[in-house]
Amino acid sequence: AEVDSKQATAAAAAERAWRNGELERLDKRINDADDRGQLERAGALRAYRVALRDMPAQSADARDWKRPADPGA
């Protein structure tokens, strides 16, 4: 049971780290789109950022979060 708890904690931490990394990278991507006049792309990236920020509202357990689709992927 202790191993399961440690694995769950590690999995939740990994999901949070992925989300935080995505949020950090998004500002540059949004700014690049804005600078190039790509308003539709910038809007899609902003919507993605909102979805990332809303992930914790899905569940208290980060392992249950559903990742939003990256519009630039």
mmJSON file of the N, C-alpha and C atoms, coordinates in Angstrom:
{"data_MODEL":{"atom_site":{
"group_PDB":["ATOM","ATOM","ATOM","ATOM","ATOM","ATOM","ATOM","ATOM","ATOM","ATOM","ATOM","ATOM","ATOM","ATOM","ATOM","ATOM","ATOM","ATOM","ATOM","ATOM","ATOM","ATOM","ATOM","ATOM","ATOM","ATOM","ATOM","ATOM","ATOM","ATOM","ATOM","ATOM","ATOM","ATOM","ATOM","ATOM","ATOM","ATOM","ATOM","ATOM","ATOM","ATOM","ATOM","ATOM","ATOM","ATOM","ATOM","ATOM","ATOM","ATOM","ATOM","ATOM","ATOM","ATOM","ATOM","ATOM","ATOM","ATOM","ATOM","ATOM","ATOM","ATOM","ATOM","ATOM","ATOM","ATOM","ATOM","ATOM","ATOM","ATOM","ATOM","ATOM","ATOM","ATOM","ATOM","ATOM","ATOM","ATOM","ATOM","ATOM","ATOM","ATOM","ATOM","ATOM","ATOM","ATOM","ATOM","ATOM","ATOM","ATOM","ATOM","ATOM","ATOM","ATOM","ATOM","ATOM","ATOM","ATOM","ATOM","ATOM","ATOM","ATOM","ATOM","ATOM","ATOM","ATOM","ATOM","ATOM","ATOM","ATOM","ATOM","ATOM","ATOM","ATOM","ATOM","ATOM","ATOM","ATOM","ATOM","ATOM","ATOM","ATOM","ATOM","ATOM","ATOM","ATOM","ATOM","ATOM","ATOM","ATOM","ATOM","ATOM","ATOM","ATOM","ATOM","ATOM","ATOM","ATOM","ATOM","ATOM","ATOM","ATOM","ATOM","ATOM","ATOM","ATOM","ATOM","ATOM","ATOM","ATOM","ATOM","ATOM","ATOM","ATOM","ATOM","ATOM","ATOM","ATOM","ATOM","ATOM","ATOM","ATOM","ATOM","ATOM","ATOM","ATOM","ATOM","ATOM","ATOM","ATOM","ATOM","ATOM","ATOM","ATOM","ATOM","ATOM","ATOM","ATOM","ATOM","ATOM","ATOM","ATOM","ATOM","ATOM","ATOM","ATOM","ATOM","ATOM","ATOM","ATOM","ATOM","ATOM","ATOM","ATOM","ATOM","ATOM","ATOM","ATOM","ATOM","ATOM","ATOM","ATOM","ATOM","ATOM","ATOM","ATOM","ATOM","ATOM","ATOM","ATOM","ATOM","ATOM","ATOM","ATOM","ATOM","ATOM","ATOM","ATOM","ATOM"],
"id":[1,2,3,4,5,6,7,8,9,10,11,12,13,14,15,16,17,18,19,20,21,22,23,24,25,26,27,28,29,30,31,32,33,34,35,36,37,38,39,40,41,42,43,44,45,46,47,48,49,50,51,52,53,54,55,56,57,58,59,60,61,62,63,64,65,66,67,68,69,70,71,72,73,74,75,76,77,78,79,80,81,82,83,84,85,86,87,88,89,90,91,92,93,94,95,96,97,98,99,100,101,102,103,104,105,106,107,108,109,110,111,112,113,114,115,116,117,118,119,120,121,122,123,124,125,126,127,128,129,130,131,132,133,134,135,136,137,138,139,140,141,142,143,144,145,146,147,148,149,150,151,152,153,154,155,156,157,158,159,160,161,162,163,164,165,166,167,168,169,170,171,172,173,174,175,176,177,178,179,180,181,182,183,184,185,186,187,188,189,190,191,192,193,194,195,196,197,198,199,200,201,202,203,204,205,206,207,208,209,210,211,212,213,214,215,216,217,218,219],
"type_symbol":["N","C","C","N","C","C","N","C","C","N","C","C","N","C","C","N","C","C","N","C","C","N","C","C","N","C","C","N","C","C","N","C","C","N","C","C","N","C","C","N","C","C","N","C","C","N","C","C","N","C","C","N","C","C","N","C","C","N","C","C","N","C","C","N","C","C","N","C","C","N","C","C","N","C","C","N","C","C","N","C","C","N","C","C","N","C","C","N","C","C","N","C","C","N","C","C","N","C","C","N","C","C","N","C","C","N","C","C","N","C","C","N","C","C","N","C","C","N","C","C","N","C","C","N","C","C","N","C","C","N","C","C","N","C","C","N","C","C","N","C","C","N","C","C","N","C","C","N","C","C","N","C","C","N","C","C","N","C","C","N","C","C","N","C","C","N","C","C","N","C","C","N","C","C","N","C","C","N","C","C","N","C","C","N","C","C","N","C","C","N","C","C","N","C","C","N","C","C","N","C","C","N","C","C","N","C","C","N","C","C","N","C","C","N","C","C","N","C","C"],
"label_atom_id":["N","CA","C","N","CA","C","N","CA","C","N","CA","C","N","CA","C","N","CA","C","N","CA","C","N","CA","C","N","CA","C","N","CA","C","N","CA","C","N","CA","C","N","CA","C","N","CA","C","N","CA","C","N","CA","C","N","CA","C","N","CA","C","N","CA","C","N","CA","C","N","CA","C","N","CA","C","N","CA","C","N","CA","C","N","CA","C","N","CA","C","N","CA","C","N","CA","C","N","CA","C","N","CA","C","N","CA","C","N","CA","C","N","CA","C","N","CA","C","N","CA","C","N","CA","C","N","CA","C","N","CA","C","N","CA","C","N","CA","C","N","CA","C","N","CA","C","N","CA","C","N","CA","C","N","CA","C","N","CA","C","N","CA","C","N","CA","C","N","CA","C","N","CA","C","N","CA","C","N","CA","C","N","CA","C","N","CA","C","N","CA","C","N","CA","C","N","CA","C","N","CA","C","N","CA","C","N","CA","C","N","CA","C","N","CA","C","N","CA","C","N","CA","C","N","CA","C","N","CA","C","N","CA","C","N","CA","C","N","CA","C","N","CA","C","N","CA","C","N","CA","C","N","CA","C"],
"label_alt_id":[null,null,null,null,null,null,null,null,null,null,null,null,null,null,null,null,null,null,null,null,null,null,null,null,null,null,null,null,null,null,null,null,null,null,null,null,null,null,null,null,null,null,null,null,null,null,null,null,null,null,null,null,null,null,null,null,null,null,null,null,null,null,null,null,null,null,null,null,null,null,null,null,null,null,null,null,null,null,null,null,null,null,null,null,null,null,null,null,null,null,null,null,null,null,null,null,null,null,null,null,null,null,null,null,null,null,null,null,null,null,null,null,null,null,null,null,null,null,null,null,null,null,null,null,null,null,null,null,null,null,null,null,null,null,null,null,null,null,null,null,null,null,null,null,null,null,null,null,null,null,null,null,null,null,null,null,null,null,null,null,null,null,null,null,null,null,null,null,null,null,null,null,null,null,null,null,null,null,null,null,null,null,null,null,null,null,null,null,null,null,null,null,null,null,null,null,null,null,null,null,null,null,null,null,null,null,null,null,null,null,null,null,null,null,null,null,null,null,null],
"label_comp_id":["ALA","ALA","ALA","GLU","GLU","GLU","VAL","VAL","VAL","ASP","ASP","ASP","SER","SER","SER","LYS","LYS","LYS","GLN","GLN","GLN","ALA","ALA","ALA","THR","THR","THR","ALA","ALA","ALA","ALA","ALA","ALA","ALA","ALA","ALA","ALA","ALA","ALA","ALA","ALA","ALA","GLU","GLU","GLU","ARG","ARG","ARG","ALA","ALA","ALA","TRP","TRP","TRP","ARG","ARG","ARG","ASN","ASN","ASN","GLY","GLY","GLY","GLU","GLU","GLU","LEU","LEU","LEU","GLU","GLU","GLU","ARG","ARG","ARG","LEU","LEU","LEU","ASP","ASP","ASP","LYS","LYS","LYS","ARG","ARG","ARG","ILE","ILE","ILE","ASN","ASN","ASN","ASP","ASP","ASP","ALA","ALA","ALA","ASP","ASP","ASP","ASP","ASP","ASP","ARG","ARG","ARG","GLY","GLY","GLY","GLN","GLN","GLN","LEU","LEU","LEU","GLU","GLU","GLU","ARG","ARG","ARG","ALA","ALA","ALA","GLY","GLY","GLY","ALA","ALA","ALA","LEU","LEU","LEU","ARG","ARG","ARG","ALA","ALA","ALA","TYR","TYR","TYR","ARG","ARG","ARG","VAL","VAL","VAL","ALA","ALA","ALA","LEU","LEU","LEU","ARG","ARG","ARG","ASP","ASP","ASP","MET","MET","MET","PRO","PRO","PRO","ALA","ALA","ALA","GLN","GLN","GLN","SER","SER","SER","ALA","ALA","ALA","ASP","ASP","ASP","ALA","ALA","ALA","ARG","ARG","ARG","ASP","ASP","ASP","TRP","TRP","TRP","LYS","LYS","LYS","ARG","ARG","ARG","PRO","PRO","PRO","ALA","ALA","ALA","ASP","ASP","ASP","PRO","PRO","PRO","GLY","GLY","GLY","ALA","ALA","ALA"],
"label_asym_id":["A","A","A","A","A","A","A","A","A","A","A","A","A","A","A","A","A","A","A","A","A","A","A","A","A","A","A","A","A","A","A","A","A","A","A","A","A","A","A","A","A","A","A","A","A","A","A","A","A","A","A","A","A","A","A","A","A","A","A","A","A","A","A","A","A","A","A","A","A","A","A","A","A","A","A","A","A","A","A","A","A","A","A","A","A","A","A","A","A","A","A","A","A","A","A","A","A","A","A","A","A","A","A","A","A","A","A","A","A","A","A","A","A","A","A","A","A","A","A","A","A","A","A","A","A","A","A","A","A","A","A","A","A","A","A","A","A","A","A","A","A","A","A","A","A","A","A","A","A","A","A","A","A","A","A","A","A","A","A","A","A","A","A","A","A","A","A","A","A","A","A","A","A","A","A","A","A","A","A","A","A","A","A","A","A","A","A","A","A","A","A","A","A","A","A","A","A","A","A","A","A","A","A","A","A","A","A","A","A","A","A","A","A","A","A","A","A","A","A"],
"label_entity_id":["1","1","1","1","1","1","1","1","1","1","1","1","1","1","1","1","1","1","1","1","1","1","1","1","1","1","1","1","1","1","1","1","1","1","1","1","1","1","1","1","1","1","1","1","1","1","1","1","1","1","1","1","1","1","1","1","1","1","1","1","1","1","1","1","1","1","1","1","1","1","1","1","1","1","1","1","1","1","1","1","1","1","1","1","1","1","1","1","1","1","1","1","1","1","1","1","1","1","1","1","1","1","1","1","1","1","1","1","1","1","1","1","1","1","1","1","1","1","1","1","1","1","1","1","1","1","1","1","1","1","1","1","1","1","1","1","1","1","1","1","1","1","1","1","1","1","1","1","1","1","1","1","1","1","1","1","1","1","1","1","1","1","1","1","1","1","1","1","1","1","1","1","1","1","1","1","1","1","1","1","1","1","1","1","1","1","1","1","1","1","1","1","1","1","1","1","1","1","1","1","1","1","1","1","1","1","1","1","1","1","1","1","1","1","1","1","1","1","1"],
"label_seq_id":[1,1,1,2,2,2,3,3,3,4,4,4,5,5,5,6,6,6,7,7,7,8,8,8,9,9,9,10,10,10,11,11,11,12,12,12,13,13,13,14,14,14,15,15,15,16,16,16,17,17,17,18,18,18,19,19,19,20,20,20,21,21,21,22,22,22,23,23,23,24,24,24,25,25,25,26,26,26,27,27,27,28,28,28,29,29,29,30,30,30,31,31,31,32,32,32,33,33,33,34,34,34,35,35,35,36,36,36,37,37,37,38,38,38,39,39,39,40,40,40,41,41,41,42,42,42,43,43,43,44,44,44,45,45,45,46,46,46,47,47,47,48,48,48,49,49,49,50,50,50,51,51,51,52,52,52,53,53,53,54,54,54,55,55,55,56,56,56,57,57,57,58,58,58,59,59,59,60,60,60,61,61,61,62,62,62,63,63,63,64,64,64,65,65,65,66,66,66,67,67,67,68,68,68,69,69,69,70,70,70,71,71,71,72,72,72,73,73,73],
"pdbx_PDB_ins_code":[null,null,null,null,null,null,null,null,null,null,null,null,null,null,null,null,null,null,null,null,null,null,null,null,null,null,null,null,null,null,null,null,null,null,null,null,null,null,null,null,null,null,null,null,null,null,null,null,null,null,null,null,null,null,null,null,null,null,null,null,null,null,null,null,null,null,null,null,null,null,null,null,null,null,null,null,null,null,null,null,null,null,null,null,null,null,null,null,null,null,null,null,null,null,null,null,null,null,null,null,null,null,null,null,null,null,null,null,null,null,null,null,null,null,null,null,null,null,null,null,null,null,null,null,null,null,null,null,null,null,null,null,null,null,null,null,null,null,null,null,null,null,null,null,null,null,null,null,null,null,null,null,null,null,null,null,null,null,null,null,null,null,null,null,null,null,null,null,null,null,null,null,null,null,null,null,null,null,null,null,null,null,null,null,null,null,null,null,null,null,null,null,null,null,null,null,null,null,null,null,null,null,null,null,null,null,null,null,null,null,null,null,null,null,null,null,null,null,null],
"Cartn_x":[0.827,0.0,0.871,2.0,2.887,3.491,3.822,4.382,3.349,2.08,1.015,0.857,0.944,0.813,1.961,3.169,4.329,4.214,3.731,3.558,2.485,1.418,0.342,0.84,1.61,2.16,3.11,3.945,4.885,4.141,3.099,2.328,1.631,1.07,0.407,1.414,2.589,3.633,4.097,4.21,4.629,3.593,2.324,1.268,1.276,1.455,1.545,2.752,3.878,5.095,4.895,4.239,3.962,3.119,2.047,1.149,1.898,2.68,3.418,4.414,5.054,5.981,5.269,4.096,3.301,2.936,2.508,2.138,3.326,4.491,5.691,6.043,5.932,6.288,5.247,4.023,2.948,3.109,3.596,3.728,4.559,5.676,6.523,5.774,5.076,4.332,3.235,2.538,1.484,2.09,3.164,3.825,4.321,4.894,5.363,4.199,3.082,1.91,1.401,1.344,0.918,1.858,3.162,4.16,4.048,3.616,3.499,2.108,1.244,-0.104,-0.997,-0.632,-1.411,-2.454,-3.476,-4.451,-5.25,-5.599,-6.358,-5.526,-4.249,-3.349,-3.156,-2.946,-2.763,-4.008,-5.179,-6.422,-6.554,-6.173,-6.229,-5.255,-4.082,-3.099,-3.577,-4.245,-4.792,-5.873,-6.713,-7.75,-7.105,-6.017,-5.271,-4.717,-4.188,-3.66,-4.761,-5.942,-7.068,-7.409,-7.441,-7.752,-6.704,-5.445,-4.393,-4.587,-4.892,-5.09,-6.29,-7.281,-8.489,-8.346,-7.245,-7.079,-7.291,-6.775,-6.98,-8.453,-9.317,-10.737,-11.397,-10.734,-11.291,-11.374,-10.35,-10.266,-9.174,-9.347,-8.301,-7.078,-7.287,-6.204,-5.697,-4.483,-3.921,-3.855,-3.848,-3.82,-5.104,-6.179,-7.465,-7.663,-6.724,-6.855,-6.809,-7.609,-7.577,-6.811,-5.796,-4.981,-5.729,-5.728,-6.339,-5.437,-6.035,-5.272,-4.496,-3.214,-2.355,-2.673,-3.141,-3.525,-2.338,-1.144,0.042,0.725,0.18,0.828,0.397],
"Cartn_y":[-1.196,0.0,1.259,1.186,2.349,2.618,1.545,1.692,2.339,1.9,2.483,3.968,4.314,5.713,6.545,6.007,6.722,6.874,5.814,5.875,6.897,6.941,7.9,9.328,9.534,10.864,11.278,10.359,10.657,10.935,10.171,10.375,11.73,12.097,13.395,14.531,14.373,15.398,15.537,14.432,14.474,15.205,14.965,15.636,17.14,17.51,18.943,19.581,18.883,19.413,19.593,18.635,18.763,20.014,20.177,21.321,22.633,22.707,23.933,24.258,23.246,23.455,23.973,23.416,23.897,25.364,25.712,27.102,28.042,27.626,28.458,28.679,27.644,27.747,28.531,28.554,29.174,30.676,31.374,32.83,33.188,32.511,32.785,32.447,31.332,30.934,31.943,32.426,33.419,34.723,35.164,36.398,36.291,35.144,34.944,35.05,34.433,34.493,35.93,36.629,38.031,38.868,38.693,39.461,39.229,38.038,37.703,38.029,38.585,38.918,37.709,36.598,35.355,35.334,36.165,36.363,35.102,34.338,33.107,32.112,31.967,31.055,31.532,32.843,33.386,33.13,33.282,33.018,31.561,30.664,29.229,28.885,29.495,29.25,29.817,30.959,31.524,30.609,30.056,29.121,27.877,27.417,26.274,26.614,27.829,28.263,28.263,28.73,28.726,27.288,26.397,24.992,24.38,24.717,24.222,24.76,26.039,26.637,26.025,25.577,25.0,23.526,22.908,21.478,21.107,21.859,21.463,21.426,22.137,22.12,20.791,20.009,18.722,17.721,17.72,16.734,17.16,16.777,17.035,16.161,15.049,14.121,14.416,14.898,15.28,14.104,12.888,11.725,11.601,12.231,12.164,13.293,14.223,15.347,14.86,15.484,15.224,16.363,16.028,17.043,17.635,18.96,19.578,19.389,19.485,19.332,20.612,20.452,21.58,21.961,23.197,23.581,23.692,23.728,23.834,22.513,21.464,20.144,19.434],
"Cartn_z":[0.0,0.0,0.0,0.729,0.775,-0.6,-1.33,-2.674,-3.588,-3.491,-4.301,-4.002,-2.741,-2.344,-2.905,-2.851,-3.394,-4.908,-5.577,-7.027,-7.39,-6.621,-6.877,-6.684,-5.635,-5.367,-6.489,-6.937,-8.022,-9.329,-9.603,-10.831,-10.813,-9.669,-9.548,-9.694,-9.106,-9.211,-10.66,-11.364,-12.769,-13.616,-13.353,-14.114,-13.844,-12.584,-12.239,-12.908,-12.917,-13.533,-15.042,-15.69,-17.123,-17.377,-16.602,-16.752,-16.542,-15.493,-15.205,-16.316,-16.862,-17.974,-19.215,-19.483,-20.62,-20.431,-19.232,-18.964,-19.15,-18.715,-18.866,-20.335,-21.144,-22.564,-23.375,-22.908,-23.672,-23.86,-22.89,-23.028,-24.257,-24.452,-25.619,-26.903,-26.92,-28.122,-28.449,-27.42,-27.637,-28.14,-27.519,-27.948,-29.389,-29.757,-31.131,-32.117,-31.787,-32.666,-32.786,-31.664,-31.688,-32.552,-32.374,-33.124,-34.629,-35.01,-36.436,-36.986,-36.134,-36.585,-36.762,-36.142,-36.247,-35.12,-35.298,-34.232,-33.916,-34.939,-34.706,-33.902,-34.28,-33.556,-32.122,-31.946,-30.596,-29.748,-30.34,-29.608,-29.198,-30.107,-29.794,-28.669,-28.707,-27.645,-26.314,-26.341,-25.107,-24.523,-25.395,-24.935,-24.312,-24.91,-24.372,-22.991,-22.853,-21.554,-20.491,-20.845,-19.899,-19.508,-20.495,-20.202,-19.276,-19.487,-18.596,-17.177,-17.078,-15.755,-15.043,-15.818,-15.227,-14.864,-15.227,-14.957,-13.487,-12.522,-11.125,-10.699,-11.391,-11.049,-11.436,-12.282,-12.71,-11.568,-10.724,-9.649,-8.676,-7.429,-6.437,-6.701,-7.391,-7.711,-9.122,-9.229,-10.531,-11.503,-10.99,-11.885,-12.688,-12.224,-12.919,-13.92,-13.985,-14.911,-16.353,-17.19,-18.63,-19.282,-20.038,-20.7,-21.892,-21.986,-23.168,-24.386,-25.562,-26.8,-27.087,-27.396,-27.752,-29.194,-29.422,-30.783,-31.745,-31.195,-32.05,-32.309,-31.725,-31.853,-33.113],
"occupancy":[1.0,1.0,1.0,1.0,1.0,1.0,1.0,1.0,1.0,1.0,1.0,1.0,1.0,1.0,1.0,1.0,1.0,1.0,1.0,1.0,1.0,1.0,1.0,1.0,1.0,1.0,1.0,1.0,1.0,1.0,1.0,1.0,1.0,1.0,1.0,1.0,1.0,1.0,1.0,1.0,1.0,1.0,1.0,1.0,1.0,1.0,1.0,1.0,1.0,1.0,1.0,1.0,1.0,1.0,1.0,1.0,1.0,1.0,1.0,1.0,1.0,1.0,1.0,1.0,1.0,1.0,1.0,1.0,1.0,1.0,1.0,1.0,1.0,1.0,1.0,1.0,1.0,1.0,1.0,1.0,1.0,1.0,1.0,1.0,1.0,1.0,1.0,1.0,1.0,1.0,1.0,1.0,1.0,1.0,1.0,1.0,1.0,1.0,1.0,1.0,1.0,1.0,1.0,1.0,1.0,1.0,1.0,1.0,1.0,1.0,1.0,1.0,1.0,1.0,1.0,1.0,1.0,1.0,1.0,1.0,1.0,1.0,1.0,1.0,1.0,1.0,1.0,1.0,1.0,1.0,1.0,1.0,1.0,1.0,1.0,1.0,1.0,1.0,1.0,1.0,1.0,1.0,1.0,1.0,1.0,1.0,1.0,1.0,1.0,1.0,1.0,1.0,1.0,1.0,1.0,1.0,1.0,1.0,1.0,1.0,1.0,1.0,1.0,1.0,1.0,1.0,1.0,1.0,1.0,1.0,1.0,1.0,1.0,1.0,1.0,1.0,1.0,1.0,1.0,1.0,1.0,1.0,1.0,1.0,1.0,1.0,1.0,1.0,1.0,1.0,1.0,1.0,1.0,1.0,1.0,1.0,1.0,1.0,1.0,1.0,1.0,1.0,1.0,1.0,1.0,1.0,1.0,1.0,1.0,1.0,1.0,1.0,1.0,1.0,1.0,1.0,1.0,1.0,1.0],
"B_iso_or_equiv":[0.0,0.0,0.0,0.0,0.0,0.0,0.0,0.0,0.0,0.0,0.0,0.0,0.0,0.0,0.0,0.0,0.0,0.0,0.0,0.0,0.0,0.0,0.0,0.0,0.0,0.0,0.0,0.0,0.0,0.0,0.0,0.0,0.0,0.0,0.0,0.0,0.0,0.0,0.0,0.0,0.0,0.0,0.0,0.0,0.0,0.0,0.0,0.0,0.0,0.0,0.0,0.0,0.0,0.0,0.0,0.0,0.0,0.0,0.0,0.0,0.0,0.0,0.0,0.0,0.0,0.0,0.0,0.0,0.0,0.0,0.0,0.0,0.0,0.0,0.0,0.0,0.0,0.0,0.0,0.0,0.0,0.0,0.0,0.0,0.0,0.0,0.0,0.0,0.0,0.0,0.0,0.0,0.0,0.0,0.0,0.0,0.0,0.0,0.0,0.0,0.0,0.0,0.0,0.0,0.0,0.0,0.0,0.0,0.0,0.0,0.0,0.0,0.0,0.0,0.0,0.0,0.0,0.0,0.0,0.0,0.0,0.0,0.0,0.0,0.0,0.0,0.0,0.0,0.0,0.0,0.0,0.0,0.0,0.0,0.0,0.0,0.0,0.0,0.0,0.0,0.0,0.0,0.0,0.0,0.0,0.0,0.0,0.0,0.0,0.0,0.0,0.0,0.0,0.0,0.0,0.0,0.0,0.0,0.0,0.0,0.0,0.0,0.0,0.0,0.0,0.0,0.0,0.0,0.0,0.0,0.0,0.0,0.0,0.0,0.0,0.0,0.0,0.0,0.0,0.0,0.0,0.0,0.0,0.0,0.0,0.0,0.0,0.0,0.0,0.0,0.0,0.0,0.0,0.0,0.0,0.0,0.0,0.0,0.0,0.0,0.0,0.0,0.0,0.0,0.0,0.0,0.0,0.0,0.0,0.0,0.0,0.0,0.0,0.0,0.0,0.0,0.0,0.0,0.0],
"pdbx_formal_charge":[null,null,null,null,null,null,null,null,null,null,null,null,null,null,null,null,null,null,null,null,null,null,null,null,null,null,null,null,null,null,null,null,null,null,null,null,null,null,null,null,null,null,null,null,null,null,null,null,null,null,null,null,null,null,null,null,null,null,null,null,null,null,null,null,null,null,null,null,null,null,null,null,null,null,null,null,null,null,null,null,null,null,null,null,null,null,null,null,null,null,null,null,null,null,null,null,null,null,null,null,null,null,null,null,null,null,null,null,null,null,null,null,null,null,null,null,null,null,null,null,null,null,null,null,null,null,null,null,null,null,null,null,null,null,null,null,null,null,null,null,null,null,null,null,null,null,null,null,null,null,null,null,null,null,null,null,null,null,null,null,null,null,null,null,null,null,null,null,null,null,null,null,null,null,null,null,null,null,null,null,null,null,null,null,null,null,null,null,null,null,null,null,null,null,null,null,null,null,null,null,null,null,null,null,null,null,null,null,null,null,null,null,null,null,null,null,null,null,null],
"auth_seq_id":[1,1,1,2,2,2,3,3,3,4,4,4,5,5,5,6,6,6,7,7,7,8,8,8,9,9,9,10,10,10,11,11,11,12,12,12,13,13,13,14,14,14,15,15,15,16,16,16,17,17,17,18,18,18,19,19,19,20,20,20,21,21,21,22,22,22,23,23,23,24,24,24,25,25,25,26,26,26,27,27,27,28,28,28,29,29,29,30,30,30,31,31,31,32,32,32,33,33,33,34,34,34,35,35,35,36,36,36,37,37,37,38,38,38,39,39,39,40,40,40,41,41,41,42,42,42,43,43,43,44,44,44,45,45,45,46,46,46,47,47,47,48,48,48,49,49,49,50,50,50,51,51,51,52,52,52,53,53,53,54,54,54,55,55,55,56,56,56,57,57,57,58,58,58,59,59,59,60,60,60,61,61,61,62,62,62,63,63,63,64,64,64,65,65,65,66,66,66,67,67,67,68,68,68,69,69,69,70,70,70,71,71,71,72,72,72,73,73,73],
"auth_comp_id":["ALA","ALA","ALA","GLU","GLU","GLU","VAL","VAL","VAL","ASP","ASP","ASP","SER","SER","SER","LYS","LYS","LYS","GLN","GLN","GLN","ALA","ALA","ALA","THR","THR","THR","ALA","ALA","ALA","ALA","ALA","ALA","ALA","ALA","ALA","ALA","ALA","ALA","ALA","ALA","ALA","GLU","GLU","GLU","ARG","ARG","ARG","ALA","ALA","ALA","TRP","TRP","TRP","ARG","ARG","ARG","ASN","ASN","ASN","GLY","GLY","GLY","GLU","GLU","GLU","LEU","LEU","LEU","GLU","GLU","GLU","ARG","ARG","ARG","LEU","LEU","LEU","ASP","ASP","ASP","LYS","LYS","LYS","ARG","ARG","ARG","ILE","ILE","ILE","ASN","ASN","ASN","ASP","ASP","ASP","ALA","ALA","ALA","ASP","ASP","ASP","ASP","ASP","ASP","ARG","ARG","ARG","GLY","GLY","GLY","GLN","GLN","GLN","LEU","LEU","LEU","GLU","GLU","GLU","ARG","ARG","ARG","ALA","ALA","ALA","GLY","GLY","GLY","ALA","ALA","ALA","LEU","LEU","LEU","ARG","ARG","ARG","ALA","ALA","ALA","TYR","TYR","TYR","ARG","ARG","ARG","VAL","VAL","VAL","ALA","ALA","ALA","LEU","LEU","LEU","ARG","ARG","ARG","ASP","ASP","ASP","MET","MET","MET","PRO","PRO","PRO","ALA","ALA","ALA","GLN","GLN","GLN","SER","SER","SER","ALA","ALA","ALA","ASP","ASP","ASP","ALA","ALA","ALA","ARG","ARG","ARG","ASP","ASP","ASP","TRP","TRP","TRP","LYS","LYS","LYS","ARG","ARG","ARG","PRO","PRO","PRO","ALA","ALA","ALA","ASP","ASP","ASP","PRO","PRO","PRO","GLY","GLY","GLY","ALA","ALA","ALA"],
"auth_asym_id":["A","A","A","A","A","A","A","A","A","A","A","A","A","A","A","A","A","A","A","A","A","A","A","A","A","A","A","A","A","A","A","A","A","A","A","A","A","A","A","A","A","A","A","A","A","A","A","A","A","A","A","A","A","A","A","A","A","A","A","A","A","A","A","A","A","A","A","A","A","A","A","A","A","A","A","A","A","A","A","A","A","A","A","A","A","A","A","A","A","A","A","A","A","A","A","A","A","A","A","A","A","A","A","A","A","A","A","A","A","A","A","A","A","A","A","A","A","A","A","A","A","A","A","A","A","A","A","A","A","A","A","A","A","A","A","A","A","A","A","A","A","A","A","A","A","A","A","A","A","A","A","A","A","A","A","A","A","A","A","A","A","A","A","A","A","A","A","A","A","A","A","A","A","A","A","A","A","A","A","A","A","A","A","A","A","A","A","A","A","A","A","A","A","A","A","A","A","A","A","A","A","A","A","A","A","A","A","A","A","A","A","A","A","A","A","A","A","A","A"],
"auth_atom_id":["N","CA","C","N","CA","C","N","CA","C","N","CA","C","N","CA","C","N","CA","C","N","CA","C","N","CA","C","N","CA","C","N","CA","C","N","CA","C","N","CA","C","N","CA","C","N","CA","C","N","CA","C","N","CA","C","N","CA","C","N","CA","C","N","CA","C","N","CA","C","N","CA","C","N","CA","C","N","CA","C","N","CA","C","N","CA","C","N","CA","C","N","CA","C","N","CA","C","N","CA","C","N","CA","C","N","CA","C","N","CA","C","N","CA","C","N","CA","C","N","CA","C","N","CA","C","N","CA","C","N","CA","C","N","CA","C","N","CA","C","N","CA","C","N","CA","C","N","CA","C","N","CA","C","N","CA","C","N","CA","C","N","CA","C","N","CA","C","N","CA","C","N","CA","C","N","CA","C","N","CA","C","N","CA","C","N","CA","C","N","CA","C","N","CA","C","N","CA","C","N","CA","C","N","CA","C","N","CA","C","N","CA","C","N","CA","C","N","CA","C","N","CA","C","N","CA","C","N","CA","C","N","CA","C","N","CA","C","N","CA","C","N","CA","C","N","CA","C","N","CA","C","N","CA","C"],
"pdbx_PDB_model_num":[1,1,1,1,1,1,1,1,1,1,1,1,1,1,1,1,1,1,1,1,1,1,1,1,1,1,1,1,1,1,1,1,1,1,1,1,1,1,1,1,1,1,1,1,1,1,1,1,1,1,1,1,1,1,1,1,1,1,1,1,1,1,1,1,1,1,1,1,1,1,1,1,1,1,1,1,1,1,1,1,1,1,1,1,1,1,1,1,1,1,1,1,1,1,1,1,1,1,1,1,1,1,1,1,1,1,1,1,1,1,1,1,1,1,1,1,1,1,1,1,1,1,1,1,1,1,1,1,1,1,1,1,1,1,1,1,1,1,1,1,1,1,1,1,1,1,1,1,1,1,1,1,1,1,1,1,1,1,1,1,1,1,1,1,1,1,1,1,1,1,1,1,1,1,1,1,1,1,1,1,1,1,1,1,1,1,1,1,1,1,1,1,1,1,1,1,1,1,1,1,1,1,1,1,1,1,1,1,1,1,1,1,1,1,1,1,1,1,1]
}}}
